[in-house]
């Protein structure tokens, strides 16, 4: 169904997504296709109708790929070219996350969804919480005590070959995972901490193979279910932090956490670490962070 719907959505102009034509044509589409339209629309956070996302899609030539390979190429880009790191907020537009060049579960999910929809791939938002112990080792003791026990968590689900597939494994770049494994005994399997919650750290299911991917799923302790987009989820559930804790996180805590992430990634080797850091995560300290 997604391949047929793609013909209605991607029309002319070098396959660019024509929003006006998309809206005008929706009334003539069968009801099933109109229902699927909600999983292809832009939103305030999924701002793929802007130039930043459009230019990236054109530069990467993802639209030339068959659907399965297209999903995989977008997934790999967000997993590894957008390094693991902590943005100033969960509620950032996809173009902002792309500009940062790094992200965590919630911000990477926003960017991944925007890129998938920009390339005609239907996707939806799955909201949950994880226990804060999953962040232990990255976050310092003081803020760990101040952080809520349950932390907002999310992942994208993509419609492929008639079924919804979870893409939670996009969160941690492979360089970070390699660095983390290098600091642990080689027999380590089940592991929770340092941003990981998985049964087998040495062989995590993070590669796109047309099936679900996971990396933090073992830390999930509350399931909010399915939403059409991140906008509707955050309108109901809110972001992770507010008030003083939000300011502490934005201006101090996240920079310390990002420095810890960089130090772990460095164990992956200079070439691998630089490939990820060069895409923006090393800029995580911008905006007045303290010297660490």
PDB file of C-alpha atoms in Angstrom:
ATOM      1  CA  UNK A   1       0.000   0.000   0.000  1.00  0.00           C
ATOM      2  CA  UNK A   2       2.830   2.444   0.793  1.00  0.00           C
ATOM      3  CA  UNK A   3       4.323   2.062  -2.689  1.00  0.00           C
ATOM      4  CA  UNK A   4       0.987   2.935  -4.325  1.00  0.00           C
ATOM      5  CA  UNK A   5       0.426   5.848  -1.985  1.00  0.00           C
ATOM      6  CA  UNK A   6       3.902   7.142  -2.803  1.00  0.00           C
ATOM      7  CA  UNK A   7       2.748   7.788  -6.390  1.00  0.00           C
ATOM      8  CA  UNK A   8       0.143  10.223  -5.164  1.00  0.00           C
ATOM      9  CA  UNK A   9       2.435  11.986  -2.706  1.00  0.00           C
ATOM     10  CA  UNK A  10       5.648  12.370  -4.696  1.00  0.00           C
ATOM     11  CA  UNK A  11       4.784  14.270  -7.882  1.00  0.00           C
ATOM     12  CA  UNK A  12       6.967  16.268 -10.265  1.00  0.00           C
ATOM     13  CA  UNK A  13       9.740  18.712  -9.444  1.00  0.00           C
ATOM     14  CA  UNK A  14      12.431  16.071  -9.170  1.00  0.00           C
ATOM     15  CA  UNK A  15      10.266  13.994  -6.857  1.00  0.00           C
ATOM     16  CA  UNK A  16       9.882  16.749  -4.256  1.00  0.00           C
ATOM     17  CA  UNK A  17       6.967  16.457  -1.853  1.00  0.00           C
ATOM     18  CA  UNK A  18       4.363  18.971  -3.073  1.00  0.00           C
ATOM     19  CA  UNK A  19       2.303  19.735   0.038  1.00  0.00           C
ATOM     20  CA  UNK A  20      -0.406  21.725  -1.759  1.00  0.00           C
ATOM     21  CA  UNK A  21      -0.963  19.028  -4.361  1.00  0.00           C
ATOM     22  CA  UNK A  22      -0.891  16.403  -1.628  1.00  0.00           C
ATOM     23  CA  UNK A  23      -3.703  18.144   0.263  1.00  0.00           C
ATOM     24  CA  UNK A  24      -5.771  18.821  -2.874  1.00  0.00           C
ATOM     25  CA  UNK A  25      -5.537  15.229  -4.044  1.00  0.00           C
ATOM     26  CA  UNK A  26      -6.429  13.636  -0.699  1.00  0.00           C
ATOM     27  CA  UNK A  27     -10.165  14.007  -1.226  1.00  0.00           C
ATOM     28  CA  UNK A  28      -9.967  11.836  -4.326  1.00  0.00           C
ATOM     29  CA  UNK A  29      -8.018   9.040  -2.624  1.00  0.00           C
ATOM     30  CA  UNK A  30      -9.632   5.859  -1.266  1.00  0.00           C
ATOM     31  CA  UNK A  31     -10.420   6.022   2.462  1.00  0.00           C
ATOM     32  CA  UNK A  32      -7.582   3.627   3.352  1.00  0.00           C
ATOM     33  CA  UNK A  33      -5.078   5.910   1.658  1.00  0.00           C
ATOM     34  CA  UNK A  34      -6.465   9.037   3.304  1.00  0.00           C
ATOM     35  CA  UNK A  35      -6.076   7.285   6.680  1.00  0.00           C
ATOM     36  CA  UNK A  36      -2.465   6.458   5.803  1.00  0.00           C
ATOM     37  CA  UNK A  37      -1.869  10.110   4.943  1.00  0.00           C
ATOM     38  CA  UNK A  38      -1.506  11.012   8.641  1.00  0.00           C
ATOM     39  CA  UNK A  39       1.712   8.969   8.686  1.00  0.00           C
ATOM     40  CA  UNK A  40       3.202  10.994   5.835  1.00  0.00           C
ATOM     41  CA  UNK A  41       2.280  14.565   6.773  1.00  0.00           C
ATOM     42  CA  UNK A  42       4.732  17.230   8.008  1.00  0.00           C
ATOM     43  CA  UNK A  43       4.182  18.789  11.443  1.00  0.00           C
ATOM     44  CA  UNK A  44       5.876  21.529  13.428  1.00  0.00           C
ATOM     45  CA  UNK A  45       8.474  19.028  14.702  1.00  0.00           C
ATOM     46  CA  UNK A  46       8.555  16.923  11.546  1.00  0.00           C
ATOM     47  CA  UNK A  47       9.478  19.946   9.428  1.00  0.00           C
ATOM     48  CA  UNK A  48      10.640  18.100   6.322  1.00  0.00           C
ATOM     49  CA  UNK A  49       8.812  20.625   4.157  1.00  0.00           C
ATOM     50  CA  UNK A  50      11.627  23.092   4.931  1.00  0.00           C
ATOM     51  CA  UNK A  51      14.890  23.533   3.014  1.00  0.00           C
ATOM     52  CA  UNK A  52      17.226  21.758   5.461  1.00  0.00           C
ATOM     53  CA  UNK A  53      15.546  18.367   5.144  1.00  0.00           C
ATOM     54  CA  UNK A  54      14.769  18.809   1.448  1.00  0.00           C
ATOM     55  CA  UNK A  55      18.396  19.586   0.636  1.00  0.00           C
ATOM     56  CA  UNK A  56      19.633  16.592   2.639  1.00  0.00           C
ATOM     57  CA  UNK A  57      17.240  14.197   0.893  1.00  0.00           C
ATOM     58  CA  UNK A  58      18.348  15.498  -2.483  1.00  0.00           C
ATOM     59  CA  UNK A  59      22.048  15.284  -1.605  1.00  0.00           C
ATOM     60  CA  UNK A  60      21.749  11.720  -0.305  1.00  0.00           C
ATOM     61  CA  UNK A  61      19.680  10.581  -3.321  1.00  0.00           C
ATOM     62  CA  UNK A  62      17.592   8.323  -1.085  1.00  0.00           C
ATOM     63  CA  UNK A  63      14.599   8.549  -3.411  1.00  0.00           C
ATOM     64  CA  UNK A  64      16.500   6.557  -6.042  1.00  0.00           C
ATOM     65  CA  UNK A  65      16.635   3.496  -3.769  1.00  0.00           C
ATOM     66  CA  UNK A  66      14.029   0.735  -3.467  1.00  0.00           C
ATOM     67  CA  UNK A  67      11.911   1.043  -0.325  1.00  0.00           C
ATOM     68  CA  UNK A  68      13.781  -1.469   1.864  1.00  0.00           C
ATOM     69  CA  UNK A  69      17.183   0.005   0.977  1.00  0.00           C
ATOM     70  CA  UNK A  70      15.799   3.534   1.353  1.00  0.00           C
ATOM     71  CA  UNK A  71      14.677   2.816   4.915  1.00  0.00           C
ATOM     72  CA  UNK A  72      18.050   1.249   5.694  1.00  0.00           C
ATOM     73  CA  UNK A  73      20.043   4.160   4.286  1.00  0.00           C
ATOM     74  CA  UNK A  74      18.014   6.716   6.262  1.00  0.00           C
ATOM     75  CA  UNK A  75      18.228   4.597   9.403  1.00  0.00           C
ATOM     76  CA  UNK A  76      22.014   4.233   9.106  1.00  0.00           C
ATOM     77  CA  UNK A  77      22.385   7.972   8.536  1.00  0.00           C
ATOM     78  CA  UNK A  78      20.494   8.871  11.716  1.00  0.00           C
ATOM     79  CA  UNK A  79      22.142   6.131  13.782  1.00  0.00           C
ATOM     80  CA  UNK A  80      25.754   6.891  12.838  1.00  0.00           C
ATOM     81  CA  UNK A  81      25.994  10.289  11.133  1.00  0.00           C
ATOM     82  CA  UNK A  82      23.890  11.848  13.899  1.00  0.00           C
ATOM     83  CA  UNK A  83      26.009  10.838  16.873  1.00  0.00           C
ATOM     84  CA  UNK A  84      24.568   9.932  20.270  1.00  0.00           C
ATOM     85  CA  UNK A  85      24.432  13.030  22.478  1.00  0.00           C
ATOM     86  CA  UNK A  86      22.055  15.130  24.539  1.00  0.00           C
ATOM     87  CA  UNK A  87      20.310  18.121  22.944  1.00  0.00           C
ATOM     88  CA  UNK A  88      18.951  21.056  24.887  1.00  0.00           C
ATOM     89  CA  UNK A  89      15.383  19.693  24.787  1.00  0.00           C
ATOM     90  CA  UNK A  90      13.283  16.748  23.634  1.00  0.00           C
ATOM     91  CA  UNK A  91      10.904  19.045  21.788  1.00  0.00           C
ATOM     92  CA  UNK A  92      13.089  20.179  18.883  1.00  0.00           C
ATOM     93  CA  UNK A  93      12.158  20.269  15.184  1.00  0.00           C
ATOM     94  CA  UNK A  94      13.932  17.730  13.001  1.00  0.00           C
ATOM     95  CA  UNK A  95      15.865  20.494  11.222  1.00  0.00           C
ATOM     96  CA  UNK A  96      17.270  21.634  14.591  1.00  0.00           C
ATOM     97  CA  UNK A  97      18.416  18.098  15.434  1.00  0.00           C
ATOM     98  CA  UNK A  98      20.035  17.837  12.012  1.00  0.00           C
ATOM     99  CA  UNK A  99      21.824  21.146  12.609  1.00  0.00           C
ATOM    100  CA  UNK A 100      23.039  19.970  16.039  1.00  0.00           C
ATOM    101  CA  UNK A 101      24.444  16.840  14.442  1.00  0.00           C
ATOM    102  CA  UNK A 102      23.749  14.717  17.522  1.00  0.00           C
ATOM    103  CA  UNK A 103      20.746  13.434  19.429  1.00  0.00           C
ATOM    104  CA  UNK A 104      19.252  10.989  21.914  1.00  0.00           C
ATOM    105  CA  UNK A 105      16.228   8.700  21.725  1.00  0.00           C
ATOM    106  CA  UNK A 106      13.562  11.393  21.449  1.00  0.00           C
ATOM    107  CA  UNK A 107      15.354  13.830  19.168  1.00  0.00           C
ATOM    108  CA  UNK A 108      16.734  11.104  16.909  1.00  0.00           C
ATOM    109  CA  UNK A 109      13.214   9.695  16.616  1.00  0.00           C
ATOM    110  CA  UNK A 110      11.958  13.084  15.446  1.00  0.00           C
ATOM    111  CA  UNK A 111      14.674  13.367  12.810  1.00  0.00           C
ATOM    112  CA  UNK A 112      14.274   9.765  11.667  1.00  0.00           C
ATOM    113  CA  UNK A 113      10.515  10.217  11.232  1.00  0.00           C
ATOM    114  CA  UNK A 114      10.973  13.454   9.289  1.00  0.00           C
ATOM    115  CA  UNK A 115      13.456  11.856   6.893  1.00  0.00           C
ATOM    116  CA  UNK A 116      11.312   8.769   6.389  1.00  0.00           C
ATOM    117  CA  UNK A 117       8.215  10.852   5.623  1.00  0.00           C
ATOM    118  CA  UNK A 118      10.235  13.139   3.368  1.00  0.00           C
ATOM    119  CA  UNK A 119      11.071  10.027   1.353  1.00  0.00           C
ATOM    120  CA  UNK A 120       7.487   8.768   1.186  1.00  0.00           C
ATOM    121  CA  UNK A 121       7.802   6.131   3.923  1.00  0.00           C
ATOM    122  CA  UNK A 122       4.837   6.050   6.370  1.00  0.00           C
ATOM    123  CA  UNK A 123       5.893   6.100  10.018  1.00  0.00           C
ATOM    124  CA  UNK A 124       4.396   6.728  13.450  1.00  0.00           C
ATOM    125  CA  UNK A 125       5.567   7.542  16.981  1.00  0.00           C
ATOM    126  CA  UNK A 126       5.734   5.119  19.932  1.00  0.00           C
ATOM    127  CA  UNK A 127       5.969   6.755  23.354  1.00  0.00           C
ATOM    128  CA  UNK A 128       7.162   5.179  26.591  1.00  0.00           C
ATOM    129  CA  UNK A 129       9.346   5.776  29.635  1.00  0.00           C
ATOM    130  CA  UNK A 130      12.599   4.179  30.722  1.00  0.00           C
ATOM    131  CA  UNK A 131      13.941   3.932  34.256  1.00  0.00           C
ATOM    132  CA  UNK A 132      16.728   6.412  34.921  1.00  0.00           C
ATOM    133  CA  UNK A 133      19.162   3.606  35.816  1.00  0.00           C
ATOM    134  CA  UNK A 134      19.647   3.191  32.078  1.00  0.00           C
ATOM    135  CA  UNK A 135      21.475   6.560  32.115  1.00  0.00           C
ATOM    136  CA  UNK A 136      23.676   5.623  35.063  1.00  0.00           C
ATOM    137  CA  UNK A 137      27.329   6.034  34.219  1.00  0.00           C
ATOM    138  CA  UNK A 138      26.662   8.962  31.877  1.00  0.00           C
ATOM    139  CA  UNK A 139      24.872  11.271  34.271  1.00  0.00           C
ATOM    140  CA  UNK A 140      26.664  12.507  37.401  1.00  0.00           C
ATOM    141  CA  UNK A 141      25.601  11.464  40.878  1.00  0.00           C
ATOM    142  CA  UNK A 142      24.036  14.809  41.825  1.00  0.00           C
ATOM    143  CA  UNK A 143      21.732  15.097  38.834  1.00  0.00           C
ATOM    144  CA  UNK A 144      21.017  11.369  38.900  1.00  0.00           C
ATOM    145  CA  UNK A 145      19.460  11.961  42.289  1.00  0.00           C
ATOM    146  CA  UNK A 146      17.466  14.933  41.003  1.00  0.00           C
ATOM    147  CA  UNK A 147      16.276  13.214  37.818  1.00  0.00           C
ATOM    148  CA  UNK A 148      12.800  11.654  37.763  1.00  0.00           C
ATOM    149  CA  UNK A 149      12.704   7.870  38.095  1.00  0.00           C
ATOM    150  CA  UNK A 150      10.864   7.561  34.788  1.00  0.00           C
ATOM    151  CA  UNK A 151      12.316   9.334  31.743  1.00  0.00           C
ATOM    152  CA  UNK A 152      10.379  10.000  28.540  1.00  0.00           C
ATOM    153  CA  UNK A 153      11.485   7.604  25.802  1.00  0.00           C
ATOM    154  CA  UNK A 154      10.384   7.049  22.220  1.00  0.00           C
ATOM    155  CA  UNK A 155      11.070   5.330  18.938  1.00  0.00           C
ATOM    156  CA  UNK A 156       9.736   5.410  15.389  1.00  0.00           C
ATOM    157  CA  UNK A 157       7.724   2.630  13.793  1.00  0.00           C
ATOM    158  CA  UNK A 158       7.932   2.318  10.022  1.00  0.00           C
ATOM    159  CA  UNK A 159       5.380   0.655   7.765  1.00  0.00           C
ATOM    160  CA  UNK A 160       7.174  -1.852   5.552  1.00  0.00           C
ATOM    161  CA  UNK A 161       5.703  -4.771   3.629  1.00  0.00           C
ATOM    162  CA  UNK A 162       2.369  -4.409   5.380  1.00  0.00           C
ATOM    163  CA  UNK A 163       3.548  -4.355   8.995  1.00  0.00           C
ATOM    164  CA  UNK A 164       4.862  -1.862  11.528  1.00  0.00           C
ATOM    165  CA  UNK A 165       8.518  -2.252  12.511  1.00  0.00           C
ATOM    166  CA  UNK A 166      10.095  -0.586  15.554  1.00  0.00           C
ATOM    167  CA  UNK A 167      13.363   1.302  15.028  1.00  0.00           C
ATOM    168  CA  UNK A 168      14.546   1.869  18.588  1.00  0.00           C
ATOM    169  CA  UNK A 169      18.071   0.731  17.697  1.00  0.00           C
ATOM    170  CA  UNK A 170      18.814   4.047  15.970  1.00  0.00           C
ATOM    171  CA  UNK A 171      19.746   5.804  19.225  1.00  0.00           C
ATOM    172  CA  UNK A 172      23.411   4.888  19.755  1.00  0.00           C
ATOM    173  CA  UNK A 173      25.993   5.305  17.002  1.00  0.00           C
ATOM    174  CA  UNK A 174      28.188   2.279  16.353  1.00  0.00           C
ATOM    175  CA  UNK A 175      31.336   4.158  17.373  1.00  0.00           C
ATOM    176  CA  UNK A 176      29.881   4.795  20.835  1.00  0.00           C
ATOM    177  CA  UNK A 177      28.824   1.151  21.166  1.00  0.00           C
ATOM    178  CA  UNK A 178      32.261  -0.018  20.122  1.00  0.00           C
ATOM    179  CA  UNK A 179      33.883   2.309  22.647  1.00  0.00           C
ATOM    180  CA  UNK A 180      31.572   1.133  25.439  1.00  0.00           C
ATOM    181  CA  UNK A 181      32.264  -2.531  24.680  1.00  0.00           C
ATOM    182  CA  UNK A 182      35.994  -1.817  24.784  1.00  0.00           C
ATOM    183  CA  UNK A 183      35.662  -0.682  28.416  1.00  0.00           C
ATOM    184  CA  UNK A 184      33.848  -3.853  29.533  1.00  0.00           C
ATOM    185  CA  UNK A 185      34.794  -7.531  29.909  1.00  0.00           C
ATOM    186  CA  UNK A 186      34.322  -9.385  26.583  1.00  0.00           C
ATOM    187  CA  UNK A 187      31.885 -11.830  28.192  1.00  0.00           C
ATOM    188  CA  UNK A 188      29.427  -9.010  29.000  1.00  0.00           C
ATOM    189  CA  UNK A 189      25.963  -9.817  27.671  1.00  0.00           C
ATOM    190  CA  UNK A 190      22.928  -8.423  29.516  1.00  0.00           C
ATOM    191  CA  UNK A 191      23.651  -4.795  30.301  1.00  0.00           C
ATOM    192  CA  UNK A 192      21.775  -1.761  31.620  1.00  0.00           C
ATOM    193  CA  UNK A 193      23.521   1.595  31.968  1.00  0.00           C
ATOM    194  CA  UNK A 194      25.518   4.124  29.917  1.00  0.00           C
ATOM    195  CA  UNK A 195      22.484   4.604  27.635  1.00  0.00           C
ATOM    196  CA  UNK A 196      22.095   0.871  26.951  1.00  0.00           C
ATOM    197  CA  UNK A 197      19.414  -1.595  28.013  1.00  0.00           C
ATOM    198  CA  UNK A 198      19.827  -4.844  26.099  1.00  0.00           C
ATOM    199  CA  UNK A 199      20.115  -8.621  26.581  1.00  0.00           C
ATOM    200  CA  UNK A 200      23.335  -8.989  24.588  1.00  0.00           C
ATOM    201  CA  UNK A 201      25.618  -5.967  24.449  1.00  0.00           C
ATOM    202  CA  UNK A 202      28.128  -7.739  22.245  1.00  0.00           C
ATOM    203  CA  UNK A 203      25.506  -8.512  19.579  1.00  0.00           C
ATOM    204  CA  UNK A 204      22.737  -5.906  19.907  1.00  0.00           C
ATOM    205  CA  UNK A 205      19.956  -5.941  17.270  1.00  0.00           C
ATOM    206  CA  UNK A 206      20.707  -2.471  15.922  1.00  0.00           C
ATOM    207  CA  UNK A 207      21.190  -3.191  12.195  1.00  0.00           C
ATOM    208  CA  UNK A 208      18.313  -2.640   9.756  1.00  0.00           C
ATOM    209  CA  UNK A 209      17.302  -6.061   8.411  1.00  0.00           C
ATOM    210  CA  UNK A 210      13.610  -5.441   7.865  1.00  0.00           C
ATOM    211  CA  UNK A 211      12.793  -6.363  11.473  1.00  0.00           C
ATOM    212  CA  UNK A 212      12.603  -4.536  14.827  1.00  0.00           C
ATOM    213  CA  UNK A 213      15.798  -2.943  16.143  1.00  0.00           C
ATOM    214  CA  UNK A 214      16.491  -2.307  19.839  1.00  0.00           C
ATOM    215  CA  UNK A 215      19.146  -0.859  22.132  1.00  0.00           C
ATOM    216  CA  UNK A 216      17.346   0.545  25.205  1.00  0.00           C
ATOM    217  CA  UNK A 217      14.255  -1.658  25.261  1.00  0.00           C
ATOM    218  CA  UNK A 218      15.212  -3.497  28.463  1.00  0.00           C
ATOM    219  CA  UNK A 219      14.904  -0.231  30.378  1.00  0.00           C
ATOM    220  CA  UNK A 220      11.317   0.472  29.257  1.00  0.00           C
ATOM    221  CA  UNK A 221       8.982   0.461  32.263  1.00  0.00           C
ATOM    222  CA  UNK A 222       5.876   2.208  30.949  1.00  0.00           C
ATOM    223  CA  UNK A 223       4.256   2.106  27.511  1.00  0.00           C
ATOM    224  CA  UNK A 224       2.229   5.118  26.332  1.00  0.00           C
ATOM    225  CA  UNK A 225       1.399   3.475  23.025  1.00  0.00           C
ATOM    226  CA  UNK A 226       1.116   4.815  19.494  1.00  0.00           C
ATOM    227  CA  UNK A 227       0.793   8.437  18.373  1.00  0.00           C
ATOM    228  CA  UNK A 228       0.539   9.885  14.885  1.00  0.00           C
ATOM    229  CA  UNK A 229       3.559  12.124  15.447  1.00  0.00           C
ATOM    230  CA  UNK A 230       5.827  13.480  18.207  1.00  0.00           C
ATOM    231  CA  UNK A 231       3.842  16.723  18.374  1.00  0.00           C
ATOM    232  CA  UNK A 232       0.698  14.994  19.628  1.00  0.00           C
ATOM    233  CA  UNK A 233       2.708  12.924  22.111  1.00  0.00           C
ATOM    234  CA  UNK A 234       4.486  15.879  23.725  1.00  0.00           C
ATOM    235  CA  UNK A 235       1.250  17.900  23.776  1.00  0.00           C
ATOM    236  CA  UNK A 236      -0.192  15.189  26.025  1.00  0.00           C
ATOM    237  CA  UNK A 237       2.804  13.871  27.980  1.00  0.00           C
ATOM    238  CA  UNK A 238       5.184  16.852  28.006  1.00  0.00           C
ATOM    239  CA  UNK A 239       9.013  16.720  27.779  1.00  0.00           C
ATOM    240  CA  UNK A 240      11.351  15.240  30.377  1.00  0.00           C
ATOM    241  CA  UNK A 241      12.247  18.385  32.309  1.00  0.00           C
ATOM    242  CA  UNK A 242      10.629  21.669  33.282  1.00  0.00           C
ATOM    243  CA  UNK A 243      11.377  24.641  35.513  1.00  0.00           C
ATOM    244  CA  UNK A 244      14.750  24.728  37.280  1.00  0.00           C
ATOM    245  CA  UNK A 245      15.627  21.177  36.262  1.00  0.00           C
ATOM    246  CA  UNK A 246      15.150  22.119  32.618  1.00  0.00           C
ATOM    247  CA  UNK A 247      17.584  25.031  32.967  1.00  0.00           C
ATOM    248  CA  UNK A 248      20.127  22.914  34.840  1.00  0.00           C
ATOM    249  CA  UNK A 249      19.947  20.266  32.139  1.00  0.00           C
ATOM    250  CA  UNK A 250      20.162  22.745  29.259  1.00  0.00           C
ATOM    251  CA  UNK A 251      23.074  24.815  30.505  1.00  0.00           C
ATOM    252  CA  UNK A 252      25.134  22.449  32.683  1.00  0.00           C
ATOM    253  CA  UNK A 253      24.156  18.786  32.998  1.00  0.00           C
ATOM    254  CA  UNK A 254      23.867  17.816  29.341  1.00  0.00           C
ATOM    255  CA  UNK A 255      27.310  19.233  28.576  1.00  0.00           C
ATOM    256  CA  UNK A 256      28.836  17.062  31.293  1.00  0.00           C
ATOM    257  CA  UNK A 257      26.921  14.070  29.909  1.00  0.00           C
ATOM    258  CA  UNK A 258      28.086  14.799  26.366  1.00  0.00           C
ATOM    259  CA  UNK A 259      31.692  14.996  27.550  1.00  0.00           C
ATOM    260  CA  UNK A 260      31.265  11.557  29.129  1.00  0.00           C
ATOM    261  CA  UNK A 261      29.780  10.195  25.891  1.00  0.00           C
ATOM    262  CA  UNK A 262      32.750  11.558  23.917  1.00  0.00           C
ATOM    263  CA  UNK A 263      35.223   9.989  26.336  1.00  0.00           C
ATOM    264  CA  UNK A 264      33.565   6.572  25.895  1.00  0.00           C
ATOM    265  CA  UNK A 265      33.436   6.926  22.112  1.00  0.00           C
ATOM    266  CA  UNK A 266      37.172   7.647  22.101  1.00  0.00           C
ATOM    267  CA  UNK A 267      37.805   4.012  23.107  1.00  0.00           C
ATOM    268  CA  UNK A 268      36.516   2.962  19.667  1.00  0.00           C
ATOM    269  CA  UNK A 269      39.722   4.287  18.115  1.00  0.00           C
ATOM    270  CA  UNK A 270      40.678   7.697  16.698  1.00  0.00           C
ATOM    271  CA  UNK A 271      39.359   7.157  13.175  1.00  0.00           C
ATOM    272  CA  UNK A 272      35.986   5.777  14.224  1.00  0.00           C
ATOM    273  CA  UNK A 273      35.453   8.318  16.981  1.00  0.00           C
ATOM    274  CA  UNK A 274      36.363  11.240  14.755  1.00  0.00           C
ATOM    275  CA  UNK A 275      33.928  10.096  12.073  1.00  0.00           C
ATOM    276  CA  UNK A 276      31.033  10.425  14.493  1.00  0.00           C
ATOM    277  CA  UNK A 277      32.222  13.469  16.434  1.00  0.00           C
ATOM    278  CA  UNK A 278      32.885  15.313  13.205  1.00  0.00           C
ATOM    279  CA  UNK A 279      29.189  15.221  12.408  1.00  0.00           C
ATOM    280  CA  UNK A 280      28.324  17.550  15.267  1.00  0.00           C
ATOM    281  CA  UNK A 281      28.345  15.753  18.611  1.00  0.00           C
ATOM    282  CA  UNK A 282      31.650  17.408  19.452  1.00  0.00           C
ATOM    283  CA  UNK A 283      29.719  20.686  19.236  1.00  0.00           C
ATOM    284  CA  UNK A 284      27.576  19.571  22.156  1.00  0.00           C
ATOM    285  CA  UNK A 285      29.444  21.922  24.441  1.00  0.00           C
ATOM    286  CA  UNK A 286      28.462  25.031  22.520  1.00  0.00           C
ATOM    287  CA  UNK A 287      26.100  27.520  24.062  1.00  0.00           C
ATOM    288  CA  UNK A 288      28.100  28.438  27.142  1.00  0.00           C
ATOM    289  CA  UNK A 289      29.019  25.068  28.568  1.00  0.00           C
ATOM    290  CA  UNK A 290      31.670  24.972  31.277  1.00  0.00           C
ATOM    291  CA  UNK A 291      35.219  23.876  30.440  1.00  0.00           C
ATOM    292  CA  UNK A 292      35.284  20.144  31.245  1.00  0.00           C
TER     293      UNK A 292
END
